[in-house]
mmCIF file of C-alpha atoms and ligand atoms in Angstrom:
data_model
loop_
_atom_site.group_PDB
_atom_site.id
_atom_site.type_symbol
_atom_site.label_atom_id
_atom_site.label_comp_id
_atom_site.label_asym_id
_atom_site.label_seq_id
_atom_site.Cartn_x
_atom_site.Cartn_y
_atom_site.Cartn_z
ATOM 1 C CA UNK D 109 0.020 0.080 0.005
ATOM 2 C CA UNK D 110 1.323 3.372 -0.645
ATOM 3 C CA UNK D 111 1.623 6.341 2.100
ATOM 4 C CA UNK D 112 -1.401 9.331 1.618
ATOM 5 C CA UNK D 113 -0.435 11.850 -0.698
ATOM 6 C CA UNK D 114 0.024 15.105 1.045
ATOM 7 C CA UNK D 115 0.564 17.497 -2.391
ATOM 8 C CA UNK D 116 -2.256 19.478 -4.127
ATOM 9 C CA UNK D 117 -2.448 17.454 -7.806
ATOM 10 C CA UNK D 118 -2.529 19.948 -10.643
ATOM 11 C CA UNK D 119 -4.608 18.305 -12.839
ATOM 12 C CA UNK D 120 -3.832 19.334 -16.215
ATOM 13 C CA UNK D 121 -6.981 17.802 -17.877
ATOM 14 C CA UNK D 122 -9.258 20.432 -15.633
ATOM 15 C CA UNK D 123 -6.892 23.399 -16.186
ATOM 16 C CA UNK D 124 -7.199 22.972 -19.863
ATOM 17 C CA UNK D 125 -11.089 22.617 -19.513
ATOM 18 C CA UNK D 126 -11.076 25.910 -18.129
ATOM 19 C CA UNK D 127 -8.689 27.329 -20.267
ATOM 20 C CA UNK D 128 -10.600 26.245 -23.081
ATOM 21 C CA UNK D 129 -14.169 27.686 -21.836
ATOM 22 C CA UNK D 130 -12.305 31.260 -21.408
ATOM 23 C CA UNK D 131 -11.399 31.403 -25.403
ATOM 24 C CA UNK D 132 -14.905 29.788 -26.378
ATOM 25 C CA UNK D 133 -16.188 33.729 -25.394
ATOM 26 C CA UNK D 134 -13.282 35.424 -27.159
ATOM 27 C CA UNK D 135 -13.811 33.299 -30.258
ATOM 28 C CA UNK D 136 -17.643 34.289 -30.139
ATOM 29 C CA UNK D 137 -16.787 37.898 -29.541
ATOM 30 C CA UNK D 138 -14.138 37.917 -32.638
ATOM 31 C CA UNK D 139 -17.522 36.176 -34.879
ATOM 32 C CA UNK D 140 -20.025 39.021 -33.651
ATOM 33 C CA UNK D 141 -17.351 41.891 -35.142
ATOM 34 C CA UNK D 142 -17.074 39.300 -38.054
ATOM 35 C CA UNK D 143 -13.546 38.065 -37.899
ATOM 36 C CA UNK D 144 -13.302 34.036 -38.222
ATOM 37 C CA UNK D 145 -10.902 32.142 -35.766
ATOM 38 C CA UNK D 146 -8.675 29.736 -37.954
ATOM 39 C CA UNK D 147 -5.737 27.465 -37.324
ATOM 40 C CA UNK D 148 -3.447 26.227 -40.403
ATOM 41 C CA UNK D 149 -1.052 23.229 -39.431
ATOM 42 C CA UNK D 150 1.332 21.997 -42.195
ATOM 43 C CA UNK D 151 2.191 17.690 -42.341
ATOM 44 C CA UNK D 152 4.096 16.004 -43.953
ATOM 45 C CA UNK D 153 2.906 12.385 -45.078
ATOM 46 C CA UNK D 154 4.727 9.274 -43.399
ATOM 47 C CA UNK D 155 4.344 11.472 -39.842
ATOM 48 C CA UNK D 156 1.588 8.986 -37.767
ATOM 49 C CA UNK D 157 2.023 10.350 -34.691
ATOM 50 C CA UNK D 158 1.691 13.842 -36.260
ATOM 51 C CA UNK D 159 -1.855 13.054 -38.393
ATOM 52 C CA UNK D 160 -3.459 11.390 -34.712
ATOM 53 C CA UNK D 161 -2.666 14.965 -33.411
ATOM 54 C CA UNK D 162 -3.593 16.177 -36.128
ATOM 55 C CA UNK D 163 -7.376 14.928 -36.109
ATOM 56 C CA UNK D 164 -7.943 15.548 -32.099
ATOM 57 C CA UNK D 165 -6.472 19.187 -33.222
ATOM 58 C CA UNK D 166 -9.300 19.017 -35.469
ATOM 59 C CA UNK D 167 -11.974 17.657 -33.133
ATOM 60 C CA UNK D 168 -11.019 20.404 -30.326
ATOM 61 C CA UNK D 169 -11.049 23.013 -32.845
ATOM 62 C CA UNK D 170 -14.426 22.432 -34.491
ATOM 63 C CA UNK D 171 -16.023 22.126 -30.768
ATOM 64 C CA UNK D 172 -14.558 25.386 -30.048
ATOM 65 C CA UNK D 173 -15.626 27.370 -33.443
ATOM 66 C CA UNK D 174 -12.331 27.362 -34.567
ATOM 67 C CA UNK D 175 -11.794 26.408 -38.612
ATOM 68 C CA UNK D 176 -9.010 23.935 -38.636
ATOM 69 C CA UNK D 177 -7.098 23.655 -42.046
ATOM 70 C CA UNK D 178 -4.649 20.698 -42.457
ATOM 71 C CA UNK D 179 -2.038 21.339 -45.048
ATOM 72 C CA UNK D 180 -1.073 17.894 -46.432
ATOM 73 C CA UNK D 181 2.653 17.805 -47.874
ATOM 74 C CA UNK D 182 4.335 14.812 -49.393
ATOM 75 C CA UNK D 183 7.253 12.712 -47.605
ATOM 76 C CA UNK D 184 9.526 13.570 -50.314
ATOM 77 C CA UNK D 185 9.166 16.834 -50.193
ATOM 78 C CA UNK D 186 11.530 19.635 -50.845
ATOM 79 C CA UNK D 187 12.554 22.275 -47.987
ATOM 80 C CA UNK D 188 12.414 24.683 -50.409
ATOM 81 C CA UNK D 189 8.481 23.667 -51.203
ATOM 82 C CA UNK D 190 7.671 23.532 -47.363
ATOM 83 C CA UNK D 191 8.996 27.283 -46.870
ATOM 84 C CA UNK D 192 6.806 28.060 -49.916
ATOM 85 C CA UNK D 193 4.159 26.555 -48.682
ATOM 86 C CA UNK D 194 4.624 28.562 -45.211
ATOM 87 C CA UNK D 195 5.341 31.768 -47.475
ATOM 88 C CA UNK D 196 2.158 31.317 -48.846
ATOM 89 C CA UNK D 197 0.326 31.040 -45.636
ATOM 90 C CA UNK D 198 2.344 34.648 -44.399
ATOM 91 C CA UNK D 199 0.888 36.290 -47.187
ATOM 92 C CA UNK D 200 -2.428 35.269 -46.846
ATOM 93 C CA UNK D 201 -4.428 37.524 -44.805
ATOM 94 C CA UNK D 202 -7.317 34.859 -44.109
ATOM 95 C CA UNK D 203 -4.390 33.059 -41.872
ATOM 96 C CA UNK D 204 -3.542 34.440 -38.593
ATOM 97 C CA UNK D 205 -2.269 31.103 -36.750
ATOM 98 C CA UNK D 206 0.216 28.834 -38.152
ATOM 99 C CA UNK D 207 1.705 25.366 -37.030
ATOM 100 C CA UNK D 208 3.577 22.772 -38.617
ATOM 101 C CA UNK D 209 3.858 19.098 -37.151
ATOM 102 C CA UNK D 210 7.060 17.799 -36.646
ATOM 103 C CA UNK D 211 9.062 15.582 -37.493
ATOM 104 C CA UNK D 212 9.490 16.690 -40.433
ATOM 105 C CA UNK D 213 11.134 14.227 -43.329
ATOM 106 C CA UNK D 214 15.134 14.101 -43.021
ATOM 107 C CA UNK D 215 15.363 16.493 -46.196
ATOM 108 C CA UNK D 216 13.927 19.260 -44.632
ATOM 109 C CA UNK D 217 15.738 21.553 -41.559
ATOM 110 C CA UNK D 218 13.117 22.169 -39.294
ATOM 111 C CA UNK D 219 14.755 25.372 -37.754
ATOM 112 C CA UNK D 220 14.580 26.697 -41.485
ATOM 113 C CA UNK D 221 10.828 26.026 -41.717
ATOM 114 C CA UNK D 222 10.629 27.466 -37.716
ATOM 115 C CA UNK D 223 12.112 30.534 -38.830
ATOM 116 C CA UNK D 224 10.194 30.800 -42.355
ATOM 117 C CA UNK D 225 6.574 31.105 -40.303
ATOM 118 C CA UNK D 226 5.703 34.862 -39.886
ATOM 119 C CA UNK D 227 6.443 36.004 -35.757
ATOM 120 C CA UNK D 228 2.856 37.030 -35.714
ATOM 121 C CA UNK D 229 1.303 33.871 -36.998
ATOM 122 C CA UNK D 230 3.716 31.606 -35.207
ATOM 123 C CA UNK D 231 1.146 29.827 -32.543
ATOM 124 C CA UNK D 232 3.686 27.422 -31.379
ATOM 125 C CA UNK D 233 5.874 30.313 -30.355
ATOM 126 C CA UNK D 234 8.888 28.704 -32.325
ATOM 127 C CA UNK D 235 10.500 31.400 -34.732
ATOM 128 C CA UNK D 236 13.567 32.882 -32.459
ATOM 129 C CA UNK D 237 12.123 36.312 -32.900
ATOM 130 C CA UNK D 238 9.408 35.114 -30.511
ATOM 131 C CA UNK D 239 11.497 33.983 -27.835
ATOM 132 C CA UNK D 240 13.635 37.050 -28.620
ATOM 133 C CA UNK D 241 10.978 39.558 -28.028
ATOM 134 C CA UNK D 242 10.042 37.650 -24.469
ATOM 135 C CA UNK D 243 13.772 39.025 -23.449
ATOM 136 C CA UNK D 244 13.148 42.402 -24.426
ATOM 137 C CA UNK D 245 9.959 42.501 -22.431
ATOM 138 C CA UNK D 246 7.560 43.067 -26.037
ATOM 139 C CA UNK D 247 4.478 40.689 -26.212
ATOM 140 C CA UNK D 248 4.675 37.619 -28.277
ATOM 141 C CA UNK D 249 3.697 34.357 -28.677
ATOM 142 C CA UNK D 250 5.588 31.874 -26.197
ATOM 143 C CA UNK D 251 6.402 28.179 -26.919
ATOM 144 C CA UNK D 252 3.014 26.266 -25.740
ATOM 145 C CA UNK D 253 4.939 23.798 -23.265
ATOM 146 C CA UNK D 254 6.748 26.385 -21.287
ATOM 147 C CA UNK D 255 3.555 28.126 -21.241
ATOM 148 C CA UNK D 256 1.814 25.474 -20.036
ATOM 149 C CA UNK D 257 4.194 25.017 -17.321
ATOM 150 C CA UNK D 258 3.791 28.740 -16.100
ATOM 151 C CA UNK D 259 0.215 28.536 -16.145
ATOM 152 C CA UNK D 260 0.137 25.121 -14.074
ATOM 153 C CA UNK D 261 2.480 27.331 -11.366
ATOM 154 C CA UNK D 262 -0.135 30.720 -11.851
ATOM 155 C CA UNK D 263 -3.333 28.067 -11.197
ATOM 156 C CA UNK D 264 -1.563 27.269 -7.393
ATOM 157 C CA UNK D 265 -1.889 30.839 -6.723
ATOM 158 C CA UNK D 266 1.740 31.366 -5.382
ATOM 159 C CA UNK D 267 3.777 34.537 -6.683
ATOM 160 C CA UNK D 268 7.194 33.902 -8.347
ATOM 161 C CA UNK D 269 8.866 36.799 -7.217
ATOM 162 C CA UNK D 270 11.523 36.301 -4.691
ATOM 163 C CA UNK D 271 11.077 32.518 -5.358
ATOM 164 C CA UNK D 272 13.873 30.053 -6.187
ATOM 165 C CA UNK D 273 13.167 28.307 -9.320
ATOM 166 C CA UNK D 274 15.226 25.515 -10.936
ATOM 167 C CA UNK D 275 14.802 24.439 -14.318
ATOM 168 C CA UNK D 276 16.009 20.483 -14.794
ATOM 169 C CA UNK D 277 16.969 20.688 -18.824
ATOM 170 C CA UNK D 278 17.974 23.567 -20.961
ATOM 171 C CA UNK D 279 16.348 22.318 -24.523
ATOM 172 C CA UNK D 280 15.404 24.866 -27.108
ATOM 173 C CA UNK D 281 11.595 23.935 -27.071
ATOM 174 C CA UNK D 282 10.888 23.687 -23.233
ATOM 175 C CA UNK D 283 13.702 24.141 -20.388
ATOM 176 C CA UNK D 284 15.118 27.652 -21.708
ATOM 177 C CA UNK D 285 11.906 29.203 -22.380
ATOM 178 C CA UNK D 286 10.659 28.129 -19.002
ATOM 179 C CA UNK D 287 14.040 29.972 -17.845
ATOM 180 C CA UNK D 288 13.173 32.893 -19.404
ATOM 181 C CA UNK D 289 9.381 33.005 -18.686
ATOM 182 C CA UNK D 290 10.551 32.798 -14.975
ATOM 183 C CA UNK D 291 12.928 35.142 -14.857
ATOM 184 C CA UNK D 292 10.660 37.457 -16.514
ATOM 185 C CA UNK D 293 8.332 36.969 -13.229
ATOM 186 C CA UNK D 294 11.242 37.939 -11.375
ATOM 187 C CA UNK D 295 12.216 34.409 -10.002
ATOM 188 C CA UNK D 296 15.586 33.880 -8.721
ATOM 189 C CA UNK D 297 16.220 31.082 -11.909
ATOM 190 C CA UNK D 298 18.417 28.137 -12.040
ATOM 191 C CA UNK D 299 19.037 26.612 -15.389
ATOM 192 C CA UNK D 300 20.166 23.051 -15.015
ATOM 193 C CA UNK D 301 21.329 20.836 -18.043
ATOM 194 C CA UNK D 302 22.824 16.941 -17.935
ATOM 195 C CA UNK D 303 26.308 18.193 -16.541
ATOM 196 C CA UNK D 304 25.061 19.960 -13.938
ATOM 197 C CA UNK D 305 27.012 18.198 -11.101
ATOM 198 C CA UNK D 306 24.939 18.086 -8.370
ATOM 199 C CA UNK D 307 21.342 18.128 -9.618
ATOM 200 C CA UNK D 308 19.980 17.541 -5.781
ATOM 201 C CA UNK D 309 21.824 20.191 -4.140
ATOM 202 C CA UNK D 310 20.253 22.752 -7.148
ATOM 203 C CA UNK D 311 16.501 21.492 -6.327
ATOM 204 C CA UNK D 312 16.373 21.343 -2.776
ATOM 205 C CA UNK D 313 16.981 24.961 -2.617
ATOM 206 C CA UNK D 314 13.940 25.758 -5.149
ATOM 207 C CA UNK D 315 10.570 26.848 -4.250
ATOM 208 C CA UNK D 316 9.191 25.689 -7.703
ATOM 209 C CA UNK D 317 10.743 22.892 -9.726
ATOM 210 C CA UNK D 318 10.255 22.250 -13.591
ATOM 211 C CA UNK D 319 11.258 18.951 -14.957
ATOM 212 C CA UNK D 320 11.562 18.268 -18.932
ATOM 213 C CA UNK D 321 14.933 16.247 -18.847
ATOM 214 C CA UNK D 322 13.090 13.160 -20.750
ATOM 215 C CA UNK D 323 14.882 10.602 -17.483
ATOM 216 C CA UNK D 324 11.825 8.628 -15.951
ATOM 217 C CA UNK D 325 12.210 9.106 -12.154
ATOM 218 C CA UNK D 326 15.074 12.278 -12.525
ATOM 219 C CA UNK D 327 13.392 13.900 -9.618
ATOM 220 C CA UNK D 328 12.856 12.111 -6.128
ATOM 221 C CA UNK D 329 11.095 13.399 -3.097
ATOM 222 C CA UNK D 330 14.601 13.477 -1.170
ATOM 223 C CA UNK D 331 15.517 16.392 -4.120
ATOM 224 C CA UNK D 332 12.394 18.682 -2.865
ATOM 225 C CA UNK D 333 11.801 20.787 -0.382
ATOM 226 C CA UNK D 334 8.697 20.343 1.626
ATOM 227 C CA UNK D 335 5.880 22.534 0.200
ATOM 228 C CA UNK D 336 7.299 23.305 -3.218
ATOM 229 C CA UNK D 337 5.482 23.087 -6.512
ATOM 230 C CA UNK D 338 6.638 20.611 -8.726
ATOM 231 C CA UNK D 339 6.491 20.509 -12.617
ATOM 232 C CA UNK D 340 6.736 17.673 -14.857
ATOM 233 C CA UNK D 341 7.354 17.869 -18.319
ATOM 234 C CA UNK D 342 8.155 14.861 -19.185
ATOM 235 C CA UNK D 343 6.727 12.518 -21.245
ATOM 236 C CA UNK D 344 8.603 9.380 -21.842
ATOM 237 C CA UNK D 345 7.563 5.838 -22.831
ATOM 238 C CA UNK D 346 8.529 2.912 -20.471
ATOM 239 C CA UNK D 347 8.132 -0.539 -20.638
ATOM 240 C CA UNK D 348 7.023 -1.938 -17.165
ATOM 241 C CA UNK D 349 9.357 -4.708 -16.242
ATOM 242 C CA UNK D 350 6.322 -6.674 -14.753
ATOM 243 C CA UNK D 351 3.555 -6.419 -17.358
ATOM 244 C CA UNK D 352 5.687 -6.015 -20.303
ATOM 245 C CA UNK D 353 3.417 -3.370 -21.269
ATOM 246 C CA UNK D 354 4.313 0.011 -22.199
ATOM 247 C CA UNK D 355 3.205 3.384 -20.539
ATOM 248 C CA UNK D 356 3.872 6.921 -20.048
ATOM 249 C CA UNK D 357 5.779 8.329 -17.442
ATOM 250 C CA UNK D 358 7.369 11.744 -15.987
ATOM 251 C CA UNK D 359 10.360 13.157 -14.643
ATOM 252 C CA UNK D 360 9.131 13.034 -11.527
ATOM 253 C CA UNK D 361 8.939 9.744 -9.183
ATOM 254 C CA UNK D 362 5.315 10.484 -8.256
ATOM 255 C CA UNK D 363 4.753 8.959 -5.097
ATOM 256 C CA UNK D 364 8.101 10.049 -2.779
ATOM 257 C CA UNK D 365 7.600 13.353 -4.394
ATOM 258 C CA UNK D 366 3.652 13.897 -4.052
ATOM 259 C CA UNK D 367 4.445 13.477 -0.118
ATOM 260 C CA UNK D 368 6.801 16.271 0.437
ATOM 261 C CA UNK D 369 5.797 18.664 -2.430
ATOM 262 C CA UNK D 370 3.070 21.141 -1.754
ATOM 263 C CA UNK D 371 1.648 20.585 -5.668
ATOM 264 C CA UNK D 372 2.964 18.413 -8.326
ATOM 265 C CA UNK D 373 1.347 18.010 -11.642
ATOM 266 C CA UNK D 374 0.788 13.812 -13.058
ATOM 267 C CA UNK D 375 1.864 12.249 -16.097
ATOM 268 C CA UNK D 376 -0.285 11.698 -17.965
ATOM 269 C CA UNK D 377 -2.887 14.212 -17.554
ATOM 270 C CA UNK D 378 -0.822 17.209 -16.513
ATOM 271 C CA UNK D 379 1.385 19.715 -18.449
ATOM 272 C CA UNK D 380 0.398 17.728 -22.101
ATOM 273 C CA UNK D 381 -3.393 18.625 -22.316
ATOM 274 C CA UNK D 382 -2.402 22.520 -20.871
ATOM 275 C CA UNK D 383 0.048 22.551 -23.530
ATOM 276 C CA UNK D 384 -2.672 21.843 -26.067
ATOM 277 C CA UNK D 385 -5.011 24.262 -24.658
ATOM 278 C CA UNK D 386 -2.195 27.220 -24.973
ATOM 279 C CA UNK D 387 -1.764 26.400 -28.593
ATOM 280 C CA UNK D 388 -5.459 27.358 -29.161
ATOM 281 C CA UNK D 389 -5.175 30.502 -26.615
ATOM 282 C CA UNK D 390 -2.233 31.364 -29.081
ATOM 283 C CA UNK D 391 -4.179 30.795 -31.624
ATOM 284 C CA UNK D 392 -6.850 33.061 -30.598
ATOM 285 C CA UNK D 393 -4.271 35.943 -29.349
ATOM 286 C CA UNK D 394 -3.022 35.604 -33.085
ATOM 287 C CA UNK D 395 -6.385 36.201 -34.097
ATOM 288 C CA UNK D 396 -7.543 39.070 -31.718
ATOM 289 C CA UNK D 397 -3.986 40.487 -33.000
ATOM 290 C CA UNK D 398 -4.651 40.444 -36.615
ATOM 291 C CA UNK D 399 -8.492 41.751 -36.149
ATOM 292 C CA UNK D 400 -6.552 44.665 -34.035
HETATM 293 P P1 NAD P 572 15.993 17.520 -24.884
HETATM 294 O O1 NAD P 572 16.542 16.028 -24.809
HETATM 295 O O2 NAD P 572 15.953 18.369 -26.134
HETATM 296 O O3 NAD P 572 16.798 17.984 -23.948
HETATM 297 C C1 NAD P 572 16.810 17.492 -22.520
HETATM 298 C C2 NAD P 572 17.301 18.962 -21.475
HETATM 299 O O4 NAD P 572 17.366 17.649 -20.500
HETATM 300 C C3 NAD P 572 18.858 18.850 -21.696
HETATM 301 O O5 NAD P 572 19.251 20.090 -21.773
HETATM 302 C C4 NAD P 572 20.071 18.042 -21.366
HETATM 303 O O6 NAD P 572 21.197 18.703 -20.570
HETATM 304 C C5 NAD P 572 18.680 18.012 -20.269
HETATM 305 N N1 NAD P 572 18.993 16.972 -19.172
HETATM 306 C C6 NAD P 572 19.162 15.463 -19.352
HETATM 307 N N2 NAD P 572 19.503 14.498 -18.380
HETATM 308 C C7 NAD P 572 19.510 15.309 -17.437
HETATM 309 C C8 NAD P 572 20.154 15.468 -15.704
HETATM 310 N N3 NAD P 572 20.199 13.437 -15.243
HETATM 311 N N4 NAD P 572 19.903 16.257 -15.422
HETATM 312 C C9 NAD P 572 19.527 17.400 -15.797
HETATM 313 N N5 NAD P 572 19.211 17.872 -16.957
HETATM 314 C C10 NAD P 572 19.558 17.238 -17.726
HETATM 315 O O7 NAD P 572 14.614 17.106 -24.605
HETATM 316 P P2 NAD P 572 13.020 18.300 -24.757
HETATM 317 O O8 NAD P 572 12.361 18.227 -25.966
HETATM 318 O O9 NAD P 572 13.082 19.536 -23.935
HETATM 319 O O10 NAD P 572 12.158 17.139 -23.866
HETATM 320 C C11 NAD P 572 12.109 17.066 -22.374
HETATM 321 C C12 NAD P 572 11.117 16.395 -21.857
HETATM 322 O O11 NAD P 572 9.481 16.969 -21.882
HETATM 323 C C13 NAD P 572 10.406 15.166 -22.816
HETATM 324 O O12 NAD P 572 10.473 13.632 -22.173
HETATM 325 C C14 NAD P 572 9.400 15.359 -23.690
HETATM 326 O O13 NAD P 572 9.172 14.120 -24.119
HETATM 327 C C15 NAD P 572 8.871 16.485 -22.916
HETATM 328 N N6 NAD P 572 8.053 16.884 -23.311
HETATM 329 C C16 NAD P 572 6.808 17.562 -23.181
HETATM 330 C C17 NAD P 572 5.807 18.064 -23.663
HETATM 331 C C18 NAD P 572 5.044 18.398 -23.397
HETATM 332 O O14 NAD P 572 3.856 19.123 -23.823
HETATM 333 N N7 NAD P 572 4.408 18.058 -21.927
HETATM 334 C C19 NAD P 572 6.385 19.217 -24.935
HETATM 335 C C20 NAD P 572 7.937 18.861 -25.355
HETATM 336 C C21 NAD P 572 8.470 17.398 -24.779
#
């Protein structure tokens, strides 16, 4: 039997639902003013996981009144043709939100494609101009996973100013944008990576730990300060040695951490659903800005 949980569980599905409910009224206001909210996604054949994600995006968008359009390219498409597609969408005034399903075929450089997206339409926040804007304190569209982690912290009601936050992992898509957003919120930020000599010594100082390393059970209860907020961004597919079944788990050892932390986000059902909600929030925001 496991011991009783003390931490508050940050339910990502419930939070995502609340975010979507607020967006519906913004979508309706735009429609009343004659503006349709639209999301244009680009996908190359052979991306099976992307197709599944796109189908679920389409369903959610339809339910919310967002016009979702998927642009299919072939698996042997040239890099130039992908960039041409993006530039066509950039130039189309009816399009205000663009995303590209990853991974792209090996002959297409993803960073080149991401940089081609008009920063005002870049609802995944993958164009380097958007993170640059945040550093300069300008309004911009931020990477959805980083926004999701911040939204989860916000949902606890704990103010970040004056707190110590530790980011476990410093990737371009999650760890670094999260660190920038935490700095923006005036937290004291420690960014760690695989070469950090004593990770536990860092996390034990933290009021907030955000783990995006992609290492199962990396963050354990003995590494956490009592009452801390622990956000688990990791999505790891792990084979259970007992059952032989593959299951999804995060970076955080949930049982031990939930006995010490004040708040912890589970995997699945934590950051993942909120990330999808952030993509939709960015889409609505891009539409509002386009509408002036
Ligand atoms: P990445 O491999 O690009 O980067 C991992 C980072 O973690 C690197 O900076 C590396 O130095 C660091 N790291 C690895 N081991 C470490 C250790 N022992 N101590 C400290 N730092 C360590 O990964 P990524 O693309 O940022 O993804 C990270 C995880 O987040 C993955 O599990 C991924 O599936 C997940 N992810 C989740 C979402 C979501 O929406 N929930 C989105 C993107 C990525």
